[in-house]
Amino acid sequence: MAKEEKDPHEHKEQQKNPLAISRRTFLKGVGTTAIATSITIAPLPLPSAADAAPPPARREAWIQLTVNDTVHRLKVKSHWTLLEVLRKQAGLTGTKKFCDRGSCGACTVIVDGRAVYACSFLAIAADNRKVLTIEGLLQGGKLHPIQEAFLEHDGLQCGFCTPGQIMSVKALLDKNPRPSADEIKEGLSGNVCRCSAYPKILKSALAAARRG
Amino acid sequence: MKPFDYYTVTSVAQAVSLLSKHRHKAAVLAGGSDLLAMMKDRLEGPKLKLPAALIDIKGIKELSYIKEQKNGVRIGAGTVLADIASSELIAKRYPLLHQAAGQLGVPQIRNVGTLGGNLCQRPRCWYFRGKSFANCFRKGGGTCYAPGGENRYHAVFGGSNCYIVHPSDLAPALIALDARVEIASPKGSRMVPLEKFYVGPDKNILGETILGPQELLAAVEIPAPAAASRGAYLKLKERQAFDFAIVSVAVNLSVAGGSVGQARIAFGGLAPVPLRAVKAEAGLKGKALKDAIAAACKAAAEGAEPLSQNGYKVDAARGVLEEALLSLA
C-alpha cells in the first residue's frame, strides 16, 4: 500500500486495522489500488413506501456510524454486534466485552443519547446512528469531569467495568444533572462490578454531579 | 452468532408479509435483549431452531406511540420500555403499570426493549436456557428436568409437564388492567384479551402465546380506569438490581362506599402464564378491603402444587399480595 500521510485525527488502532474505515480514510483511499480492490461503493438505501415490498435480505451491508463525532463507513456482517464493530473495526477498545449477553454492563455505550448494551445491538441496525464511547469523553486531551471524579475517589479496583460505569453515569447526568444517591444506584443498576467497588463508584458519581 | 438474513421493515404490512413467507424460520427483532442472547448461546432442540432470518421492526414508526383515546390508552408494541416508564400519562392513569415498567430490567434494557418484546420474551428456566438440556419439552424434546432437578424458581401452579414461569413484569400489570392486544396478520388484525394471549404448556409446549408464525403483536389497549380505582405492582426479587421476579403481583381495585367493587389480581413468577387470582378477587368483591385481605391471600395460594424446592413461593405469593392490598387499604 502506498505510504499515507499520518493524520493526527485518526485513531491509531484504526490505522492498524485495514477494515476500519472512517470517512476520512475512505475518501483518501478511493483511487489507491490496495483499498480500491476491497471496496465497492454500495448505493444508499432509498426510503420505501410503507406498503411497498420489503427490502431484500442482507447478510452484510455498508453502514454509516458516527462514533465520537467521527463518521465511519464500515462494511459489516448482519450478525456482528455494535460491540464487535467498535472494538475490531473502529479500533475503539475502551468499550469492554465481558458477558456478551446484556447482563454485566461492561459494553455500555451511548447511542442517540441513551445508554445501551453494545453487545446486544446489531451493528447493521446502528446504521446512521450516533455513538458515544468512553474515548469520546476526552476533551482536547483532557479527561472528562466524570473520569476525574472516578480517579479522585478511587471509583474502581481492577478497572475493567469502569468504562461502562462511566458511560452510565454520563447518560444519567445528561438527563438528570443533580441525581440523588438512589437515582444514581438506579442509573447504574445495569453495570456490575465484580470487585464490588460500588460505594466508591457511587461516591465518584455524586462528585461528578457536583462538578457538573 | 450464526449468520442470518437480515430484513429491515418500515410497516406492519411488510413485517407480516415476510413472516408469512418465512414462518417458523424467521424471528422478529425489536430490542434484541432476549433474542440475540439466545442466538449467541445457539439454543436449539428437536423443535427449536436458530432463526434463519431476522425481521427488524425497529424502523416501523407506526408501532411506536402512547395514545390517549376515548376508552383508554393505546400503546404501540414497538414503544420503548423507557418511554412507558417515563410517560406522565401512564403514571397518572395507570400507576400500577408505571410501577411495573420502572421495576423491570435496567436503563440499558429499558432504552432498547419494547412493550411487545417484554410481552413475548421467552422463559428464563435454566433448563430451557441451558445448552446441555436439549431434550427439554419446550425445545421439542421429551422431558422436563425441573421436577427432579434444581427447581427453586419454577412454577407452583399449572406446571403439569413443563414448569417454566412467565418472566414478564408488564404482563401481570396489563392483565390486572384488563388490557387487550392487537395481533396483526396478513389477513388483517384481531383483538384478544391479554389474559387469553398466554397459554400454558398443556396447550402449547413450544411457545407461551397464541401468536401464530405469520402474526405480529401490534398494540396493547388498556380500558379507561374505573371510577375510584387504585392499583399497585409489587415485585419480589433476589437481587434488588436487575432481576426477574420470584413472585410479582399486580392489583387493580375499585373501591366505593368503603367496599370493593371491581377487583383484578394477576401474579407473575408463579405459573407458565401470568396467573389471574380469580378466587382472591371473588373474596374481595363487595367487602370492606381491610376485612377481606387475610381471606383473599389465603384463597390466592389455594391449589398450589410446589416442587421439591419452591414451596416458599406459595408463602411469598401470599406475602406480596397482602402487602399490595394493605398499600391500597
XYZ file of C-alpha atoms in Angstrom:
541
model
C 0.000 0.000 0.000
C 1.247 3.470 -0.758
C 2.535 5.220 2.315
C -0.045 7.583 3.589
C 0.480 10.773 5.474
C -0.257 10.430 9.132
C -3.455 12.123 10.067
C -3.480 13.327 13.677
C -7.247 12.930 13.828
C -7.149 9.254 13.041
C -7.198 6.779 15.875
C -4.055 4.640 15.973
C -5.945 1.342 16.160
C -7.919 2.383 13.175
C -4.827 2.802 11.069
C -3.544 -0.630 12.063
C -6.766 -2.263 11.030
C -7.373 -2.192 7.303
C -11.055 -2.917 7.889
C -11.544 0.214 9.929
C -12.596 2.933 7.555
C -13.533 6.358 8.693
C -14.992 8.806 6.248
C -11.601 10.422 6.011
C -9.661 7.237 5.196
C -12.413 6.170 2.880
C -12.182 9.344 0.868
C -8.402 9.270 0.888
C -8.394 5.619 -0.040
C -10.574 5.897 -3.066
C -8.225 5.653 -6.034
C -5.389 3.857 -4.295
C -5.281 0.325 -5.623
C -4.906 -1.537 -2.361
C -8.089 -0.122 -0.939
C -9.998 0.163 -4.166
C -9.865 -3.584 -4.716
C -11.546 -4.286 -1.408
C -14.210 -1.597 -1.547
C -17.208 -1.200 -3.710
C -19.477 1.703 -3.099
C -22.864 0.467 -2.029
C -25.843 2.581 -3.003
C -27.626 4.157 -0.071
C -30.979 2.523 0.585
C -33.875 4.522 -0.763
C -36.787 5.242 1.527
C -39.571 2.883 0.583
C -43.291 3.485 0.703
C -44.903 1.950 3.779
C -46.653 -0.844 1.951
C -44.095 -1.491 -0.717
C -42.449 -4.861 -0.923
C -39.975 -5.314 1.897
C -36.325 -4.656 1.120
C -34.282 -7.739 0.267
C -32.436 -9.853 2.788
C -28.987 -8.673 3.715
C -26.087 -10.735 5.019
C -23.786 -7.723 5.010
C -24.088 -4.030 4.429
C -22.272 -0.740 4.453
C -23.238 1.288 7.463
C -22.507 4.851 8.359
C -21.744 5.191 12.022
C -20.865 8.411 13.771
C -18.643 7.464 16.677
C -17.443 10.283 18.919
C -18.140 12.788 16.143
C -16.099 10.865 13.559
C -18.057 9.432 10.679
C -17.152 5.835 9.911
C -18.283 3.997 6.850
C -17.998 0.311 7.608
C -18.881 -2.928 5.914
C -20.474 -5.203 8.478
C -21.996 -8.676 8.543
C -25.603 -8.872 9.668
C -24.693 -10.953 12.727
C -21.950 -8.655 14.033
C -22.723 -6.652 17.136
C -22.012 -2.986 17.612
C -19.550 -4.017 20.334
C -17.503 -6.159 17.942
C -17.501 -3.462 15.296
C -16.487 -0.716 17.719
C -13.616 -2.807 19.028
C -12.404 -4.590 15.923
C -13.241 -2.266 13.052
C -13.243 1.163 14.609
C -10.366 0.140 16.882
C -12.050 1.605 19.953
C -11.201 -0.961 22.604
C -12.200 1.182 25.576
C -15.637 -0.430 25.367
C -15.204 -3.808 27.028
C -16.535 -7.233 26.152
C -17.289 -9.459 29.071
C -20.566 -11.383 29.405
C -21.626 -10.588 25.826
C -25.236 -11.341 26.898
C -26.550 -7.978 28.080
C -26.064 -8.760 31.751
C -22.901 -7.064 33.006
C -22.734 -3.556 31.537
C -19.033 -3.587 30.547
C -20.016 -2.740 26.956
C -22.237 0.248 27.799
C -22.124 2.997 25.172
C -24.486 5.860 24.425
C -26.478 5.556 21.196
C -28.519 8.604 20.199
C -28.408 9.891 23.760
C -29.388 6.670 25.507
C -27.213 4.137 27.323
C -27.329 0.727 25.643
C -25.509 -2.587 25.790
C -23.362 -2.608 22.648
C -23.165 -6.411 22.845
C -26.916 -6.682 22.328
C -27.201 -4.195 19.487
C -26.630 -5.357 15.923
C -24.095 -3.203 14.091
C -26.225 -3.305 10.955
C -29.085 -1.805 12.986
C -26.807 1.024 14.115
C -26.653 2.482 10.584
C -26.938 6.284 10.671
C -26.820 6.435 14.453
C -24.603 8.488 16.733
C -22.498 6.574 19.205
C -20.537 7.941 22.130
C -17.896 5.684 23.661
C -15.508 6.212 26.564
C -12.888 7.512 24.101
C -15.268 10.303 23.144
C -15.269 11.743 26.655
C -11.744 13.021 26.269
C -11.915 16.761 25.535
C -8.807 18.158 23.875
C -6.641 15.555 25.584
C -8.191 16.319 28.966
C -10.170 13.812 30.994
C -13.875 14.369 31.359
C -15.035 15.578 34.814
C -16.668 12.148 35.386
C -13.343 10.432 34.673
C -11.574 12.895 37.005
C -14.107 12.107 39.730
C -13.523 8.354 39.371
C -9.771 8.907 39.688
C -10.065 11.222 42.647
C -12.481 8.998 44.582
C -10.960 5.657 43.624
C -14.134 4.567 41.878
C -12.569 1.361 40.635
C -10.410 -1.564 41.586
C -9.438 -3.692 38.607
C -10.943 -1.121 36.254
C -12.497 -3.472 33.727
C -16.079 -2.360 34.346
C -15.070 1.307 34.630
C -15.688 2.465 31.031
C -19.216 1.028 31.238
C -19.814 2.559 34.670
C -18.642 5.949 33.438
C -20.845 5.798 30.327
C -23.852 5.005 32.511
C -23.011 7.960 34.763
C -22.691 10.140 31.656
C -26.087 9.045 30.320
C -27.654 9.653 33.725
C -26.121 13.106 34.261
C -27.078 14.199 30.743
C -30.707 13.607 31.711
C -30.538 14.394 35.396
C -27.574 16.643 36.311
C -28.240 16.504 40.082
C -29.289 12.936 40.860
C -29.804 11.653 44.390
C -27.821 8.648 45.624
C -30.849 6.437 44.937
C -31.195 7.785 41.429
C -27.513 7.025 40.805
C -27.951 3.480 42.105
C -30.872 3.040 39.740
C -28.976 4.639 36.850
C -26.039 2.257 37.413
C -28.153 -0.826 38.123
C -27.188 -2.309 34.757
C -23.456 -2.228 35.490
C -21.890 -4.990 37.525
C -18.579 -4.541 39.371
C -17.127 -7.899 40.380
C -14.597 -6.173 42.647
C -17.582 -4.652 44.441
C -16.298 -1.097 44.330
C -19.895 0.103 44.477
C -19.583 2.539 47.431
C -16.722 4.364 45.711
C -18.416 4.266 42.327
C -21.398 5.941 43.971
C -19.119 8.476 45.640
C -17.423 9.207 42.303
C -20.771 9.670 40.548
C -22.011 12.012 43.273
C -18.780 14.011 42.991
C -19.102 14.137 39.205
C -22.628 15.506 39.573
C -21.346 18.241 41.898
C -18.608 19.204 39.440
C -21.143 19.134 36.576
C -23.751 -15.665 16.306
C -24.593 -17.822 13.343
C -25.156 -15.737 10.187
C -28.740 -14.929 9.263
C -30.670 -12.997 6.663
C -31.467 -9.546 7.994
C -34.514 -7.604 6.904
C -35.463 -4.087 7.893
C -39.122 -3.294 7.515
C -40.922 0.012 7.769
C -44.541 -1.138 8.026
C -46.587 -3.816 9.741
C -47.710 -4.997 6.285
C -44.105 -5.644 5.279
C -43.388 -7.417 8.560
C -46.314 -9.849 8.356
C -45.700 -10.449 4.671
C -42.143 -11.568 5.471
C -43.353 -13.561 8.465
C -45.846 -15.468 6.369
C -43.129 -16.203 3.840
C -40.535 -17.451 6.348
C -42.875 -18.659 9.121
C -41.002 -20.623 11.787
C -37.661 -19.876 10.181
C -37.922 -16.169 10.987
C -37.826 -14.278 14.252
C -38.955 -10.728 14.943
C -36.162 -8.469 16.194
C -37.015 -5.401 18.248
C -34.752 -4.509 21.205
C -32.922 -7.805 20.845
C -32.003 -8.165 24.535
C -33.553 -11.639 24.762
C -33.371 -12.873 21.174
C -29.704 -12.070 20.497
C -28.600 -13.666 23.766
C -30.450 -16.872 22.825
C -28.864 -16.795 19.384
C -25.383 -16.302 20.797
C -25.981 -19.285 23.052
C -27.028 -21.236 19.941
C -30.020 -22.504 21.851
C -31.519 -25.380 19.916
C -33.562 -28.507 20.422
C -35.564 -31.030 18.403
C -38.131 -28.332 17.582
C -36.272 -25.164 18.494
C -34.120 -23.920 15.652
C -31.953 -20.860 15.344
C -33.773 -18.335 13.155
C -32.505 -18.212 9.581
C -33.964 -14.720 9.149
C -34.402 -11.758 11.483
C -37.060 -9.203 10.715
C -36.062 -5.951 12.372
C -39.196 -3.973 13.249
C -37.442 -1.032 14.941
C -37.979 1.035 11.815
C -41.788 0.728 11.921
C -42.799 4.201 13.075
C -46.487 3.232 13.258
C -45.684 0.809 16.118
C -44.201 3.350 18.497
C -46.683 5.564 20.366
C -48.639 6.078 23.578
C -52.034 7.480 22.645
C -54.933 8.560 24.775
C -58.203 7.545 23.156
C -61.848 7.697 24.056
C -61.951 4.463 26.006
C -58.495 4.382 27.461
C -54.917 4.306 26.253
C -53.335 2.524 23.331
C -49.631 1.697 23.276
C -47.804 0.513 20.161
C -45.926 -2.756 20.585
C -42.727 -1.099 19.378
C -42.812 1.540 22.119
C -39.590 1.507 24.083
C -39.942 0.498 27.752
C -38.122 3.631 28.980
C -40.812 5.740 27.296
C -43.564 3.774 29.053
C -41.761 4.080 32.400
C -41.384 7.846 31.977
C -44.795 8.573 30.459
C -46.755 11.066 32.541
C -49.979 9.841 31.010
C -49.298 6.258 32.133
C -48.122 7.376 35.583
C -51.272 9.404 36.082
C -53.840 6.979 34.710
C -52.290 3.576 35.413
C -49.894 3.881 38.368
C -49.504 0.116 38.596
C -48.252 -0.095 35.004
C -45.884 2.796 35.715
C -44.550 0.887 38.741
C -44.124 -2.341 36.752
C -42.323 -0.595 33.865
C -39.931 1.156 36.255
C -39.017 -2.083 38.019
C -38.147 -4.211 35.037
C -34.651 -4.586 33.699
C -32.132 -1.748 33.903
C -31.680 1.507 31.960
C -29.730 -0.216 29.166
C -32.540 -2.766 28.705
C -35.406 -0.288 29.028
C -33.740 2.008 26.476
C -33.968 -0.605 23.718
C -36.540 -3.153 24.952
C -40.082 -2.779 23.688
C -43.558 -3.437 25.009
C -44.062 -6.257 22.502
C -40.692 -7.772 23.306
C -41.418 -7.718 27.016
C -44.743 -9.476 26.493
C -43.270 -12.065 24.097
C -39.961 -12.784 25.873
C -39.028 -16.430 26.355
C -38.872 -18.074 29.795
C -35.795 -17.938 31.994
C -35.891 -21.590 33.101
C -32.261 -22.665 33.298
C -33.005 -25.990 31.658
C -34.689 -24.248 28.727
C -31.771 -21.794 28.549
C -29.133 -24.442 29.162
C -27.472 -25.793 26.057
C -26.873 -29.173 27.685
C -30.582 -29.815 28.177
C -31.685 -30.266 24.575
C -34.334 -32.843 25.465
C -36.418 -30.217 27.309
C -40.132 -30.334 26.399
C -40.086 -26.644 25.475
C -37.401 -27.272 22.885
C -39.418 -30.110 21.425
C -37.740 -32.819 23.495
C -39.266 -35.489 25.695
C -38.754 -34.427 29.292
C -38.805 -31.693 31.903
C -35.709 -31.537 34.050
C -37.252 -29.336 36.736
C -39.280 -31.782 38.910
C -36.224 -33.961 39.601
C -33.717 -31.121 39.402
C -32.993 -27.642 40.695
C -36.424 -26.073 40.797
C -36.427 -23.227 43.293
C -37.518 -20.666 40.702
C -40.012 -22.875 38.883
C -43.798 -22.903 38.711
C -46.029 -23.713 41.662
C -49.226 -23.503 39.600
C -50.154 -25.020 36.254
C -46.924 -26.894 35.634
C -48.108 -30.434 34.813
C -45.416 -31.274 32.232
C -43.305 -28.103 31.974
C -42.562 -25.851 34.947
C -41.466 -22.555 33.440
C -42.743 -19.313 34.930
C -43.682 -16.367 32.792
C -40.970 -13.722 33.280
C -42.739 -10.556 32.106
C -43.437 -7.724 34.545
C -45.768 -5.888 32.208
C -47.985 -8.904 31.508
C -49.448 -9.249 35.035
C -49.800 -5.463 35.255
C -51.664 -5.253 31.951
C -53.831 -8.291 32.736
C -54.859 -6.665 36.036
C -55.769 -3.602 33.953
C -57.890 -5.811 31.659
C -55.825 -4.907 28.593
C -56.376 -6.345 25.146
C -53.766 -6.898 22.460
C -53.994 -6.323 18.756
C -52.454 -9.076 16.668
C -51.671 -8.295 13.035
C -51.502 -10.921 10.319
C -51.529 -10.790 6.502
C -55.316 -11.194 6.675
C -55.893 -8.238 8.963
C -55.856 -7.840 12.700
C -57.676 -9.275 15.693
C -58.135 -8.126 19.270
C -57.622 -10.612 22.098
C -57.739 -10.117 25.873
C -54.109 -10.230 27.034
C -55.034 -12.931 29.529
C -56.087 -15.178 26.613
C -52.934 -14.303 24.670
C -50.955 -16.565 27.014
C -51.344 -20.342 27.017
C -49.924 -22.965 29.326
C -47.817 -25.990 28.372
C -50.936 -28.171 28.030
C -51.985 -26.041 25.018
C -48.612 -25.061 23.567
C -45.456 -26.661 24.814
C -43.216 -24.839 22.306
C -44.337 -21.285 22.975
C -46.017 -19.154 25.615
C -48.593 -17.360 23.497
C -51.223 -17.918 20.830
C -49.197 -15.885 18.331
C -49.010 -17.728 15.005
C -45.818 -17.801 12.919
C -47.251 -15.238 10.480
C -48.524 -12.903 13.215
C -47.095 -9.827 14.907
C -48.131 -8.253 18.192
C -49.047 -4.716 17.137
C -50.536 -2.875 20.105
C -51.976 -3.018 23.604
C -55.200 -1.285 24.559
C -55.959 -0.505 28.178
C -59.520 0.457 29.097
C -60.083 3.712 30.953
C -59.637 3.224 34.680
C -62.874 2.691 36.609
C -64.009 5.461 38.920
C -62.226 5.370 42.283
C -59.813 2.709 41.074
C -56.440 2.169 42.628
C -53.613 -0.146 41.763
C -50.272 -1.470 42.912
C -47.496 -3.602 41.455
C -45.105 -5.358 43.816
C -42.124 -7.452 42.795
C -40.113 -9.764 44.997
C -36.573 -10.245 43.703
C -33.471 -11.986 44.973
C -31.248 -9.098 43.888
C -32.544 -5.571 44.154
C -30.919 -4.551 40.866
C -31.664 -6.264 37.591
C -33.571 -9.411 38.399
C -36.616 -11.290 37.302
C -39.428 -11.692 39.799
C -39.538 -14.589 42.233
C -43.147 -13.522 42.608
C -44.781 -10.333 41.433
C -48.346 -9.191 41.854
C -50.489 -6.603 40.120
C -53.645 -5.463 41.875
C -56.310 -3.258 40.353
C -59.287 -2.387 42.565
C -62.172 -0.004 42.563
C -63.401 0.973 45.986
C -66.675 2.792 46.552
C -68.576 3.472 49.749
C -65.996 1.582 51.761
C -66.309 -1.678 49.851
C -64.512 -3.228 46.906
C -66.342 -3.009 43.594
C -64.157 -4.447 40.849
C -61.012 -6.405 41.612
C -58.442 -7.852 39.244
C -55.295 -9.535 40.510
C -52.544 -11.174 38.445
C -49.320 -12.841 39.565
C -46.006 -13.137 37.749
C -43.382 -15.773 38.533
C -45.809 -18.413 39.772
C -47.022 -20.226 36.655
C -46.196 -20.769 32.979
C -48.661 -17.952 32.248
C -49.267 -14.670 34.081
C -51.758 -16.002 36.604
C -55.132 -14.448 37.395
C -56.062 -14.933 41.060
C -59.774 -15.343 40.472
C -60.605 -16.773 43.901
C -58.839 -13.953 45.679
C -60.684 -11.412 43.509
C -64.021 -13.005 44.385
C -63.111 -12.908 48.051
C -62.632 -9.138 47.915
C -65.686 -8.075 45.959
C -68.421 -6.399 47.964
C -66.365 -6.428 51.166
C -64.559 -3.757 53.126
C -60.979 -4.095 51.828
C -59.246 -4.299 55.226
C -61.543 -7.051 56.462
C -61.134 -9.194 53.365
C -57.337 -9.179 52.935
C -56.497 -12.256 55.006
C -59.090 -14.453 53.305
C -58.120 -13.204 49.846
C -54.452 -14.022 50.434
C -55.378 -17.485 51.650
C -57.559 -18.045 48.593
C -54.777 -16.875 46.248
C -52.494 -19.703 47.374
C -55.096 -22.454 47.152
C -54.376 -25.224 44.698
C -50.621 -24.605 44.561
C -48.515 -27.659 43.738
C -44.952 -26.834 44.697
C -41.972 -28.905 43.603
C -39.219 -30.036 45.965
C -37.504 -26.621 46.348
C -40.071 -23.951 45.597
C -42.693 -24.239 48.347
C -41.517 -20.861 49.659
C -43.078 -19.242 46.592
C -46.547 -20.033 47.928
C -45.838 -18.089 51.116
C -44.152 -15.379 49.089
C -47.232 -15.032 46.884
C -49.471 -14.606 49.921
C -46.997 -12.113 51.329
C -46.701 -9.852 48.264
C -50.461 -9.881 47.774
C -51.028 -8.934 51.405
C -48.524 -6.101 51.134
C -50.058 -4.867 47.886
C -53.590 -4.929 49.309
C -52.513 -3.232 52.528
C -50.884 -0.478 50.481
C -54.261 0.172 48.870
C -56.397 -0.108 52.009
